[in-house]
């Protein structure tokens, strides 16, 4: 069984500041990890994914995440926040590379607020 | 760019009524999924569908739910007799094969009164 915990339902940062969204996972098998973003009134869009290749994963819009097995973490970062980054961010885990037929297990999401 | 579409964007129904939520996955995709998100809670997996049959389903996906791919393009989720607790955002997703990520639609907000 897998689970995901996202620390902080809301994170507020100033424009230009570092963004750090935390995700910890639990998995009985080697995990595949994803970050999705949801803008208002839109579907979930994949930001990046970890599928057992490089532990530092780069995604779209300047985001990256590092897989740390010892810490069971997959935190999402961006060096400099932009107003357009304001959205809901979801971390998800699966036992299969694309989620397979088992579906993704999501965290509760973190609402990122960007202060001007 | 191809995208998953869902209709309607918002559905209001009376408790006990049947609803059908519709999705058009990306055309060359083979795996299809339904998820739901109750307000303020996690996105939860409901069911996956491949080769015209259910591949996996969660414990949420009980006998009140069914899925169908009635033609070559649509993928539907039917809730036979809606309950108040079925009120949620329902997301459809598709994937070209198992090793790819899932592409999500914008969701249908279901409100059961």
JSON list of C-alpha atoms in Angstrom, two decimals:
[
{"chain": "A", "resi": 1, "resn": "UNK", "atom": "CA", "xyz": [0.00, 0.00, 0.00]},
{"chain": "A", "resi": 2, "resn": "UNK", "atom": "CA", "xyz": [1.14, 3.53, -0.68]},
{"chain": "A", "resi": 3, "resn": "UNK", "atom": "CA", "xyz": [0.43, 6.88, 0.87]},
{"chain": "A", "resi": 4, "resn": "UNK", "atom": "CA", "xyz": [1.50, 10.47, 0.45]},
{"chain": "A", "resi": 5, "resn": "UNK", "atom": "CA", "xyz": [1.72, 13.24, 3.01]},
{"chain": "A", "resi": 6, "resn": "UNK", "atom": "CA", "xyz": [2.01, 16.85, 1.97]},
{"chain": "A", "resi": 7, "resn": "UNK", "atom": "CA", "xyz": [3.03, 19.11, 4.80]},
{"chain": "A", "resi": 8, "resn": "UNK", "atom": "CA", "xyz": [1.21, 22.41, 4.76]},
{"chain": "A", "resi": 9, "resn": "UNK", "atom": "CA", "xyz": [-2.16, 22.82, 3.12]},
{"chain": "A", "resi": 10, "resn": "UNK", "atom": "CA", "xyz": [-1.20, 26.42, 2.31]},
{"chain": "A", "resi": 11, "resn": "UNK", "atom": "CA", "xyz": [2.23, 27.85, 1.59]},
{"chain": "A", "resi": 12, "resn": "UNK", "atom": "CA", "xyz": [2.76, 31.56, 1.05]},
{"chain": "A", "resi": 13, "resn": "UNK", "atom": "CA", "xyz": [5.94, 33.00, -0.46]},
{"chain": "A", "resi": 14, "resn": "UNK", "atom": "CA", "xyz": [6.94, 36.36, -1.85]},
{"chain": "A", "resi": 15, "resn": "UNK", "atom": "CA", "xyz": [7.44, 36.82, -5.56]},
{"chain": "A", "resi": 16, "resn": "UNK", "atom": "CA", "xyz": [11.08, 36.00, -6.33]},
{"chain": "A", "resi": 17, "resn": "UNK", "atom": "CA", "xyz": [11.54, 33.87, -3.22]},
{"chain": "A", "resi": 18, "resn": "UNK", "atom": "CA", "xyz": [12.32, 30.18, -3.05]},
{"chain": "A", "resi": 19, "resn": "UNK", "atom": "CA", "xyz": [9.38, 27.82, -3.30]},
{"chain": "A", "resi": 20, "resn": "UNK", "atom": "CA", "xyz": [9.54, 24.62, -1.26]},
{"chain": "A", "resi": 21, "resn": "UNK", "atom": "CA", "xyz": [6.58, 22.24, -1.19]},
{"chain": "A", "resi": 22, "resn": "UNK", "atom": "CA", "xyz": [7.05, 19.16, 0.94]},
{"chain": "A", "resi": 23, "resn": "UNK", "atom": "CA", "xyz": [6.02, 15.62, 0.08]},
{"chain": "A", "resi": 24, "resn": "UNK", "atom": "CA", "xyz": [6.74, 12.43, 1.99]},
{"chain": "A", "resi": 25, "resn": "UNK", "atom": "CA", "xyz": [5.66, 9.05, 0.75]},
{"chain": "A", "resi": 26, "resn": "UNK", "atom": "CA", "xyz": [5.19, 5.55, 2.01]},
{"chain": "A", "resi": 27, "resn": "UNK", "atom": "CA", "xyz": [5.50, 2.61, -0.34]},
{"chain": "A", "resi": 28, "resn": "UNK", "atom": "CA", "xyz": [6.13, -1.08, 0.09]},
{"chain": "A", "resi": 29, "resn": "UNK", "atom": "CA", "xyz": [7.78, -1.26, -3.33]},
{"chain": "A", "resi": 30, "resn": "UNK", "atom": "CA", "xyz": [10.10, 1.11, -5.18]},
{"chain": "A", "resi": 31, "resn": "UNK", "atom": "CA", "xyz": [7.93, 4.12, -5.83]},
{"chain": "A", "resi": 32, "resn": "UNK", "atom": "CA", "xyz": [7.29, 6.22, -8.85]},
{"chain": "A", "resi": 33, "resn": "UNK", "atom": "CA", "xyz": [6.56, 9.79, -7.83]},
{"chain": "A", "resi": 34, "resn": "UNK", "atom": "CA", "xyz": [4.78, 12.65, -9.52]},
{"chain": "A", "resi": 35, "resn": "UNK", "atom": "CA", "xyz": [3.99, 16.29, -8.94]},
{"chain": "A", "resi": 36, "resn": "UNK", "atom": "CA", "xyz": [0.87, 17.68, -10.56]},
{"chain": "A", "resi": 37, "resn": "UNK", "atom": "CA", "xyz": [-0.33, 21.28, -10.62]},
{"chain": "A", "resi": 38, "resn": "UNK", "atom": "CA", "xyz": [-3.90, 22.46, -10.84]},
{"chain": "A", "resi": 39, "resn": "UNK", "atom": "CA", "xyz": [-4.74, 25.99, -11.88]},
{"chain": "A", "resi": 40, "resn": "UNK", "atom": "CA", "xyz": [-8.22, 27.31, -11.11]},
{"chain": "A", "resi": 41, "resn": "UNK", "atom": "CA", "xyz": [-10.95, 25.64, -13.15]},
{"chain": "A", "resi": 42, "resn": "UNK", "atom": "CA", "xyz": [-8.48, 23.41, -14.93]},
{"chain": "A", "resi": 43, "resn": "UNK", "atom": "CA", "xyz": [-7.43, 19.77, -14.79]},
{"chain": "A", "resi": 44, "resn": "UNK", "atom": "CA", "xyz": [-4.30, 18.35, -13.24]},
{"chain": "A", "resi": 45, "resn": "UNK", "atom": "CA", "xyz": [-1.14, 19.00, -15.24]},
{"chain": "A", "resi": 46, "resn": "UNK", "atom": "CA", "xyz": [2.03, 16.97, -14.78]},
{"chain": "A", "resi": 47, "resn": "UNK", "atom": "CA", "xyz": [4.96, 19.06, -13.53]},
{"chain": "A", "resi": 48, "resn": "UNK", "atom": "CA", "xyz": [7.53, 16.30, -13.23]},
{"chain": "A", "resi": 49, "resn": "UNK", "atom": "CA", "xyz": [7.99, 12.64, -12.45]},
{"chain": "A", "resi": 50, "resn": "UNK", "atom": "CA", "xyz": [10.54, 10.35, -10.87]},
{"chain": "A", "resi": 51, "resn": "UNK", "atom": "CA", "xyz": [10.75, 6.88, -12.39]},
{"chain": "A", "resi": 52, "resn": "UNK", "atom": "CA", "xyz": [13.98, 5.47, -10.89]},
{"chain": "A", "resi": 53, "resn": "UNK", "atom": "CA", "xyz": [16.42, 7.27, -13.16]},
{"chain": "A", "resi": 54, "resn": "UNK", "atom": "CA", "xyz": [18.14, 10.43, -11.89]},
{"chain": "A", "resi": 55, "resn": "UNK", "atom": "CA", "xyz": [17.18, 11.39, -8.34]},
{"chain": "A", "resi": 56, "resn": "UNK", "atom": "CA", "xyz": [17.05, 15.07, -9.22]},
{"chain": "A", "resi": 57, "resn": "UNK", "atom": "CA", "xyz": [14.20, 15.60, -11.63]},
{"chain": "A", "resi": 58, "resn": "UNK", "atom": "CA", "xyz": [13.59, 18.76, -13.59]},
{"chain": "A", "resi": 59, "resn": "UNK", "atom": "CA", "xyz": [10.13, 19.66, -14.73]},
{"chain": "A", "resi": 60, "resn": "UNK", "atom": "CA", "xyz": [8.23, 22.39, -16.47]},
{"chain": "A", "resi": 61, "resn": "UNK", "atom": "CA", "xyz": [8.08, 26.04, -15.41]},
{"chain": "A", "resi": 62, "resn": "UNK", "atom": "CA", "xyz": [11.43, 25.90, -13.59]},
{"chain": "A", "resi": 63, "resn": "UNK", "atom": "CA", "xyz": [10.36, 23.37, -10.98]},
{"chain": "A", "resi": 64, "resn": "UNK", "atom": "CA", "xyz": [12.49, 20.48, -9.81]},
{"chain": "A", "resi": 65, "resn": "UNK", "atom": "CA", "xyz": [12.26, 17.76, -7.19]},
{"chain": "A", "resi": 66, "resn": "UNK", "atom": "CA", "xyz": [14.74, 15.49, -5.53]},
{"chain": "A", "resi": 67, "resn": "UNK", "atom": "CA", "xyz": [14.01, 11.89, -4.63]},
{"chain": "A", "resi": 68, "resn": "UNK", "atom": "CA", "xyz": [15.57, 11.02, -1.26]},
{"chain": "A", "resi": 69, "resn": "UNK", "atom": "CA", "xyz": [15.03, 7.39, -0.41]},
{"chain": "A", "resi": 70, "resn": "UNK", "atom": "CA", "xyz": [16.54, 7.67, 3.07]},
{"chain": "A", "resi": 71, "resn": "UNK", "atom": "CA", "xyz": [14.09, 10.42, 3.95]},
{"chain": "A", "resi": 72, "resn": "UNK", "atom": "CA", "xyz": [11.20, 8.99, 1.88]},
{"chain": "A", "resi": 73, "resn": "UNK", "atom": "CA", "xyz": [10.77, 12.47, 0.46]},
{"chain": "A", "resi": 74, "resn": "UNK", "atom": "CA", "xyz": [10.15, 14.09, -2.90]},
{"chain": "A", "resi": 75, "resn": "UNK", "atom": "CA", "xyz": [10.05, 17.81, -2.18]},
{"chain": "A", "resi": 76, "resn": "UNK", "atom": "CA", "xyz": [9.26, 20.27, -4.96]},
{"chain": "A", "resi": 77, "resn": "UNK", "atom": "CA", "xyz": [11.34, 23.42, -5.33]},
{"chain": "A", "resi": 78, "resn": "UNK", "atom": "CA", "xyz": [11.65, 26.45, -7.54]},
{"chain": "A", "resi": 79, "resn": "UNK", "atom": "CA", "xyz": [14.41, 29.03, -7.00]},
{"chain": "A", "resi": 80, "resn": "UNK", "atom": "CA", "xyz": [12.32, 32.09, -7.73]},
{"chain": "A", "resi": 81, "resn": "UNK", "atom": "CA", "xyz": [8.55, 32.25, -7.43]},
{"chain": "A", "resi": 82, "resn": "UNK", "atom": "CA", "xyz": [6.45, 33.96, -10.04]},
{"chain": "A", "resi": 83, "resn": "UNK", "atom": "CA", "xyz": [2.91, 35.22, -9.66]},
{"chain": "A", "resi": 84, "resn": "UNK", "atom": "CA", "xyz": [1.79, 32.68, -12.26]},
{"chain": "A", "resi": 85, "resn": "UNK", "atom": "CA", "xyz": [2.90, 29.84, -9.96]},
{"chain": "A", "resi": 86, "resn": "UNK", "atom": "CA", "xyz": [-0.10, 30.40, -7.71]},
{"chain": "A", "resi": 87, "resn": "UNK", "atom": "CA", "xyz": [-2.02, 27.14, -7.88]},
{"chain": "A", "resi": 88, "resn": "UNK", "atom": "CA", "xyz": [-2.75, 23.87, -6.10]},
{"chain": "A", "resi": 89, "resn": "UNK", "atom": "CA", "xyz": [0.08, 21.34, -6.14]},
{"chain": "A", "resi": 90, "resn": "UNK", "atom": "CA", "xyz": [-0.40, 17.61, -5.68]},
{"chain": "A", "resi": 91, "resn": "UNK", "atom": "CA", "xyz": [2.20, 14.97, -4.96]},
{"chain": "A", "resi": 92, "resn": "UNK", "atom": "CA", "xyz": [1.32, 11.43, -6.04]},
{"chain": "A", "resi": 93, "resn": "UNK", "atom": "CA", "xyz": [2.84, 7.98, -5.82]},
{"chain": "A", "resi": 94, "resn": "UNK", "atom": "CA", "xyz": [2.42, 4.79, -7.78]},
{"chain": "A", "resi": 95, "resn": "UNK", "atom": "CA", "xyz": [4.01, 1.39, -7.92]},
{"chain": "A", "resi": 96, "resn": "UNK", "atom": "CA", "xyz": [4.13, 1.56, -11.70]},
{"chain": "A", "resi": 97, "resn": "UNK", "atom": "CA", "xyz": [5.96, 4.09, -13.86]},
{"chain": "A", "resi": 98, "resn": "UNK", "atom": "CA", "xyz": [2.92, 5.81, -15.31]},
{"chain": "A", "resi": 99, "resn": "UNK", "atom": "CA", "xyz": [0.53, 4.96, -12.60]},
{"chain": "A", "resi": 100, "resn": "UNK", "atom": "CA", "xyz": [-0.23, 1.81, -14.53]},
{"chain": "A", "resi": 101, "resn": "UNK", "atom": "CA", "xyz": [-3.61, 0.26, -14.11]},
{"chain": "A", "resi": 102, "resn": "UNK", "atom": "CA", "xyz": [-3.54, 0.76, -10.36]},
{"chain": "A", "resi": 103, "resn": "UNK", "atom": "CA", "xyz": [-4.09, 4.46, -10.31]},
{"chain": "A", "resi": 104, "resn": "UNK", "atom": "CA", "xyz": [-2.22, 7.16, -8.51]},
{"chain": "A", "resi": 105, "resn": "UNK", "atom": "CA", "xyz": [-2.32, 7.79, -4.78]},
{"chain": "A", "resi": 106, "resn": "UNK", "atom": "CA", "xyz": [-2.43, 11.53, -4.15]},
{"chain": "A", "resi": 107, "resn": "UNK", "atom": "CA", "xyz": [-1.61, 13.77, -1.25]},
{"chain": "A", "resi": 108, "resn": "UNK", "atom": "CA", "xyz": [-4.14, 16.33, -0.05]},
{"chain": "A", "resi": 109, "resn": "UNK", "atom": "CA", "xyz": [-2.53, 19.09, -2.00]},
{"chain": "A", "resi": 110, "resn": "UNK", "atom": "CA", "xyz": [-0.76, 22.32, -1.14]},
{"chain": "A", "resi": 111, "resn": "UNK", "atom": "CA", "xyz": [-2.19, 25.67, -2.14]},
{"chain": "A", "resi": 112, "resn": "UNK", "atom": "CA", "xyz": [0.69, 27.94, -3.15]},
{"chain": "A", "resi": 113, "resn": "UNK", "atom": "CA", "xyz": [0.08, 31.63, -2.62]},
{"chain": "A", "resi": 114, "resn": "UNK", "atom": "CA", "xyz": [2.45, 34.18, -4.14]},
{"chain": "A", "resi": 115, "resn": "UNK", "atom": "CA", "xyz": [2.67, 37.55, -2.39]},
{"chain": "A", "resi": 116, "resn": "UNK", "atom": "CA", "xyz": [3.60, 40.51, -4.59]},
{"chain": "B", "resi": 1, "resn": "UNK", "atom": "CA", "xyz": [-2.22, 19.86, -28.16]},
{"chain": "B", "resi": 2, "resn": "UNK", "atom": "CA", "xyz": [-4.57, 16.95, -27.50]},
{"chain": "B", "resi": 3, "resn": "UNK", "atom": "CA", "xyz": [-6.39, 17.06, -24.18]},
{"chain": "B", "resi": 4, "resn": "UNK", "atom": "CA", "xyz": [-8.90, 15.14, -22.14]},
{"chain": "B", "resi": 5, "resn": "UNK", "atom": "CA", "xyz": [-12.33, 16.75, -22.11]},
{"chain": "B", "resi": 6, "resn": "UNK", "atom": "CA", "xyz": [-15.18, 16.23, -19.67]},
{"chain": "B", "resi": 7, "resn": "UNK", "atom": "CA", "xyz": [-18.84, 17.12, -19.78]},
{"chain": "B", "resi": 8, "resn": "UNK", "atom": "CA", "xyz": [-20.70, 18.63, -18.10]},
{"chain": "B", "resi": 9, "resn": "UNK", "atom": "CA", "xyz": [-18.48, 20.94, -16.09]},
{"chain": "B", "resi": 10, "resn": "UNK", "atom": "CA", "xyz": [-21.09, 21.03, -13.34]},
{"chain": "B", "resi": 11, "resn": "UNK", "atom": "CA", "xyz": [-23.93, 18.63, -12.67]},
{"chain": "B", "resi": 12, "resn": "UNK", "atom": "CA", "xyz": [-26.62, 19.11, -10.05]},
{"chain": "B", "resi": 13, "resn": "UNK", "atom": "CA", "xyz": [-28.87, 16.20, -9.22]},
{"chain": "B", "resi": 14, "resn": "UNK", "atom": "CA", "xyz": [-31.32, 15.02, -6.61]},
{"chain": "B", "resi": 15, "resn": "UNK", "atom": "CA", "xyz": [-30.39, 12.24, -4.21]},
{"chain": "B", "resi": 16, "resn": "UNK", "atom": "CA", "xyz": [-31.36, 8.87, -5.64]},
{"chain": "B", "resi": 17, "resn": "UNK", "atom": "CA", "xyz": [-31.09, 9.94, -9.24]},
{"chain": "B", "resi": 18, "resn": "UNK", "atom": "CA", "xyz": [-28.76, 8.38, -11.77]},
{"chain": "B", "resi": 19, "resn": "UNK", "atom": "CA", "xyz": [-26.00, 10.50, -13.29]},
{"chain": "B", "resi": 20, "resn": "UNK", "atom": "CA", "xyz": [-23.62, 9.86, -16.14]},
{"chain": "B", "resi": 21, "resn": "UNK", "atom": "CA", "xyz": [-20.39, 11.76, -16.32]},
{"chain": "B", "resi": 22, "resn": "UNK", "atom": "CA", "xyz": [-18.74, 11.84, -19.69]},
{"chain": "B", "resi": 23, "resn": "UNK", "atom": "CA", "xyz": [-15.13, 11.99, -20.75]},
{"chain": "B", "resi": 24, "resn": "UNK", "atom": "CA", "xyz": [-13.38, 12.02, -24.08]},
{"chain": "B", "resi": 25, "resn": "UNK", "atom": "CA", "xyz": [-9.83, 10.72, -23.54]},
{"chain": "B", "resi": 26, "resn": "UNK", "atom": "CA", "xyz": [-6.95, 11.58, -25.83]},
{"chain": "B", "resi": 27, "resn": "UNK", "atom": "CA", "xyz": [-7.53, 9.63, -29.02]},
{"chain": "B", "resi": 28, "resn": "UNK", "atom": "CA", "xyz": [-4.56, 7.25, -29.10]},
{"chain": "B", "resi": 29, "resn": "UNK", "atom": "CA", "xyz": [-4.61, 6.48, -25.38]},
{"chain": "B", "resi": 30, "resn": "UNK", "atom": "CA", "xyz": [-5.34, 2.99, -24.12]},
{"chain": "B", "resi": 31, "resn": "UNK", "atom": "CA", "xyz": [-5.71, 3.34, -20.34]},
{"chain": "B", "resi": 32, "resn": "UNK", "atom": "CA", "xyz": [-8.53, 5.30, -18.78]},
{"chain": "B", "resi": 33, "resn": "UNK", "atom": "CA", "xyz": [-9.17, 6.33, -15.21]},
{"chain": "B", "resi": 34, "resn": "UNK", "atom": "CA", "xyz": [-11.68, 8.02, -12.96]},
{"chain": "B", "resi": 35, "resn": "UNK", "atom": "CA", "xyz": [-10.75, 9.88, -9.79]},
{"chain": "B", "resi": 36, "resn": "UNK", "atom": "CA", "xyz": [-12.79, 11.96, -7.42]},
{"chain": "B", "resi": 37, "resn": "UNK", "atom": "CA", "xyz": [-12.01, 14.76, -5.00]},
{"chain": "B", "resi": 38, "resn": "UNK", "atom": "CA", "xyz": [-14.42, 15.59, -2.22]},
{"chain": "B", "resi": 39, "resn": "UNK", "atom": "CA", "xyz": [-14.13, 19.24, -1.27]},
{"chain": "B", "resi": 40, "resn": "UNK", "atom": "CA", "xyz": [-11.12, 19.76, 0.96]},
{"chain": "B", "resi": 41, "resn": "UNK", "atom": "CA", "xyz": [-9.94, 16.17, 0.67]},
{"chain": "B", "resi": 42, "resn": "UNK", "atom": "CA", "xyz": [-7.50, 14.14, -1.38]},
{"chain": "B", "resi": 43, "resn": "UNK", "atom": "CA", "xyz": [-7.86, 13.19, -5.01]},
{"chain": "B", "resi": 44, "resn": "UNK", "atom": "CA", "xyz": [-8.88, 9.52, -4.78]},
{"chain": "B", "resi": 45, "resn": "UNK", "atom": "CA", "xyz": [-8.55, 6.78, -7.37]},
{"chain": "B", "resi": 46, "resn": "UNK", "atom": "CA", "xyz": [-11.80, 5.14, -8.35]},
{"chain": "B", "resi": 47, "resn": "UNK", "atom": "CA", "xyz": [-11.20, 2.84, -11.29]},
{"chain": "B", "resi": 48, "resn": "UNK", "atom": "CA", "xyz": [-8.95, 2.09, -14.23]},
{"chain": "B", "resi": 49, "resn": "UNK", "atom": "CA", "xyz": [-10.06, 0.64, -17.55]},
{"chain": "B", "resi": 50, "resn": "UNK", "atom": "CA", "xyz": [-8.10, -1.10, -20.26]},
{"chain": "B", "resi": 51, "resn": "UNK", "atom": "CA", "xyz": [-9.00, -3.25, -23.22]},
{"chain": "B", "resi": 52, "resn": "UNK", "atom": "CA", "xyz": [-12.71, -2.71, -22.58]},
{"chain": "B", "resi": 53, "resn": "UNK", "atom": "CA", "xyz": [-12.70, -3.94, -19.04]},
{"chain": "B", "resi": 54, "resn": "UNK", "atom": "CA", "xyz": [-11.97, -2.74, -15.55]},
{"chain": "B", "resi": 55, "resn": "UNK", "atom": "CA", "xyz": [-8.31, -3.24, -14.63]},
{"chain": "B", "resi": 56, "resn": "UNK", "atom": "CA", "xyz": [-8.38, -2.09, -11.05]},
{"chain": "B", "resi": 57, "resn": "UNK", "atom": "CA", "xyz": [-10.89, -0.46, -8.75]},
{"chain": "B", "resi": 58, "resn": "UNK", "atom": "CA", "xyz": [-10.72, 1.02, -5.29]},
{"chain": "B", "resi": 59, "resn": "UNK", "atom": "CA", "xyz": [-12.99, 0.20, -2.40]},
{"chain": "B", "resi": 60, "resn": "UNK", "atom": "CA", "xyz": [-14.86, 3.42, -3.15]},
{"chain": "B", "resi": 61, "resn": "UNK", "atom": "CA", "xyz": [-15.99, 1.98, -6.48]},
{"chain": "B", "resi": 62, "resn": "UNK", "atom": "CA", "xyz": [-18.91, -0.07, -5.22]},
{"chain": "B", "resi": 63, "resn": "UNK", "atom": "CA", "xyz": [-21.93, -1.48, -7.04]},
{"chain": "B", "resi": 64, "resn": "UNK", "atom": "CA", "xyz": [-23.42, 2.00, -7.42]},
{"chain": "B", "resi": 65, "resn": "UNK", "atom": "CA", "xyz": [-20.67, 2.87, -9.89]},
{"chain": "B", "resi": 66, "resn": "UNK", "atom": "CA", "xyz": [-20.06, 1.58, -13.37]},
{"chain": "B", "resi": 67, "resn": "UNK", "atom": "CA", "xyz": [-17.86, 2.58, -16.27]},
{"chain": "B", "resi": 68, "resn": "UNK", "atom": "CA", "xyz": [-18.27, 2.10, -19.95]},
{"chain": "B", "resi": 69, "resn": "UNK", "atom": "CA", "xyz": [-16.61, 2.91, -23.20]},
{"chain": "B", "resi": 70, "resn": "UNK", "atom": "CA", "xyz": [-19.68, 2.90, -25.41]},
{"chain": "B", "resi": 71, "resn": "UNK", "atom": "CA", "xyz": [-17.90, 3.89, -28.59]},
{"chain": "B", "resi": 72, "resn": "UNK", "atom": "CA", "xyz": [-14.39, 4.62, -29.76]},
{"chain": "B", "resi": 73, "resn": "UNK", "atom": "CA", "xyz": [-14.16, 8.00, -28.10]},
{"chain": "B", "resi": 74, "resn": "UNK", "atom": "CA", "xyz": [-16.25, 8.35, -24.95]},
{"chain": "B", "resi": 75, "resn": "UNK", "atom": "CA", "xyz": [-15.55, 6.98, -21.49]},
{"chain": "B", "resi": 76, "resn": "UNK", "atom": "CA", "xyz": [-18.37, 7.30, -18.99]},
{"chain": "B", "resi": 77, "resn": "UNK", "atom": "CA", "xyz": [-18.85, 6.99, -15.25]},
{"chain": "B", "resi": 78, "resn": "UNK", "atom": "CA", "xyz": [-22.37, 6.16, -14.11]},
{"chain": "B", "resi": 79, "resn": "UNK", "atom": "CA", "xyz": [-23.58, 6.54, -10.57]},
{"chain": "B", "resi": 80, "resn": "UNK", "atom": "CA", "xyz": [-26.78, 4.57, -10.32]},
{"chain": "B", "resi": 81, "resn": "UNK", "atom": "CA", "xyz": [-28.43, 6.13, -7.28]},
{"chain": "B", "resi": 82, "resn": "UNK", "atom": "CA", "xyz": [-26.62, 9.19, -6.05]},
{"chain": "B", "resi": 83, "resn": "UNK", "atom": "CA", "xyz": [-26.07, 9.91, -2.39]},
{"chain": "B", "resi": 84, "resn": "UNK", "atom": "CA", "xyz": [-25.22, 13.18, -0.72]},
{"chain": "B", "resi": 85, "resn": "UNK", "atom": "CA", "xyz": [-21.69, 11.94, -0.11]},
{"chain": "B", "resi": 86, "resn": "UNK", "atom": "CA", "xyz": [-21.15, 11.48, -3.86]},
{"chain": "B", "resi": 87, "resn": "UNK", "atom": "CA", "xyz": [-20.87, 15.25, -4.15]},
{"chain": "B", "resi": 88, "resn": "UNK", "atom": "CA", "xyz": [-17.33, 15.81, -5.40]},
{"chain": "B", "resi": 89, "resn": "UNK", "atom": "CA", "xyz": [-15.18, 16.81, -8.34]},
{"chain": "B", "resi": 90, "resn": "UNK", "atom": "CA", "xyz": [-14.75, 13.86, -10.68]},
{"chain": "B", "resi": 91, "resn": "UNK", "atom": "CA", "xyz": [-11.65, 13.73, -12.86]},
{"chain": "B", "resi": 92, "resn": "UNK", "atom": "CA", "xyz": [-11.12, 11.57, -15.89]},
{"chain": "B", "resi": 93, "resn": "UNK", "atom": "CA", "xyz": [-7.60, 10.70, -17.00]},
{"chain": "B", "resi": 94, "resn": "UNK", "atom": "CA", "xyz": [-6.00, 8.75, -19.81]},
{"chain": "B", "resi": 95, "resn": "UNK", "atom": "CA", "xyz": [-2.60, 7.35, -20.62]},
{"chain": "B", "resi": 96, "resn": "UNK", "atom": "CA", "xyz": [-1.13, 5.98, -23.85]},
{"chain": "B", "resi": 97, "resn": "UNK", "atom": "CA", "xyz": [0.45, 3.05, -22.07]},
{"chain": "B", "resi": 98, "resn": "UNK", "atom": "CA", "xyz": [1.57, 2.03, -18.61]},
{"chain": "B", "resi": 99, "resn": "UNK", "atom": "CA", "xyz": [4.93, 3.75, -18.69]},
{"chain": "B", "resi": 100, "resn": "UNK", "atom": "CA", "xyz": [3.54, 7.21, -19.37]},
{"chain": "B", "resi": 101, "resn": "UNK", "atom": "CA", "xyz": [2.00, 9.72, -17.03]},
{"chain": "B", "resi": 102, "resn": "UNK", "atom": "CA", "xyz": [-1.74, 10.20, -16.84]},
{"chain": "B", "resi": 103, "resn": "UNK", "atom": "CA", "xyz": [-3.34, 13.17, -18.57]},
{"chain": "B", "resi": 104, "resn": "UNK", "atom": "CA", "xyz": [-6.24, 14.66, -16.65]},
{"chain": "B", "resi": 105, "resn": "UNK", "atom": "CA", "xyz": [-9.39, 16.40, -17.75]},
{"chain": "B", "resi": 106, "resn": "UNK", "atom": "CA", "xyz": [-10.72, 19.59, -16.10]},
{"chain": "B", "resi": 107, "resn": "UNK", "atom": "CA", "xyz": [-13.22, 17.68, -13.98]},
{"chain": "B", "resi": 108, "resn": "UNK", "atom": "CA", "xyz": [-16.97, 17.59, -13.48]},
{"chain": "B", "resi": 109, "resn": "UNK", "atom": "CA", "xyz": [-18.32, 19.04, -10.27]},
{"chain": "B", "resi": 110, "resn": "UNK", "atom": "CA", "xyz": [-21.19, 16.86, -9.08]},
{"chain": "B", "resi": 111, "resn": "UNK", "atom": "CA", "xyz": [-23.57, 18.31, -6.52]},
{"chain": "B", "resi": 112, "resn": "UNK", "atom": "CA", "xyz": [-26.14, 15.99, -4.99]},
{"chain": "B", "resi": 113, "resn": "UNK", "atom": "CA", "xyz": [-29.02, 17.72, -3.21]}
]
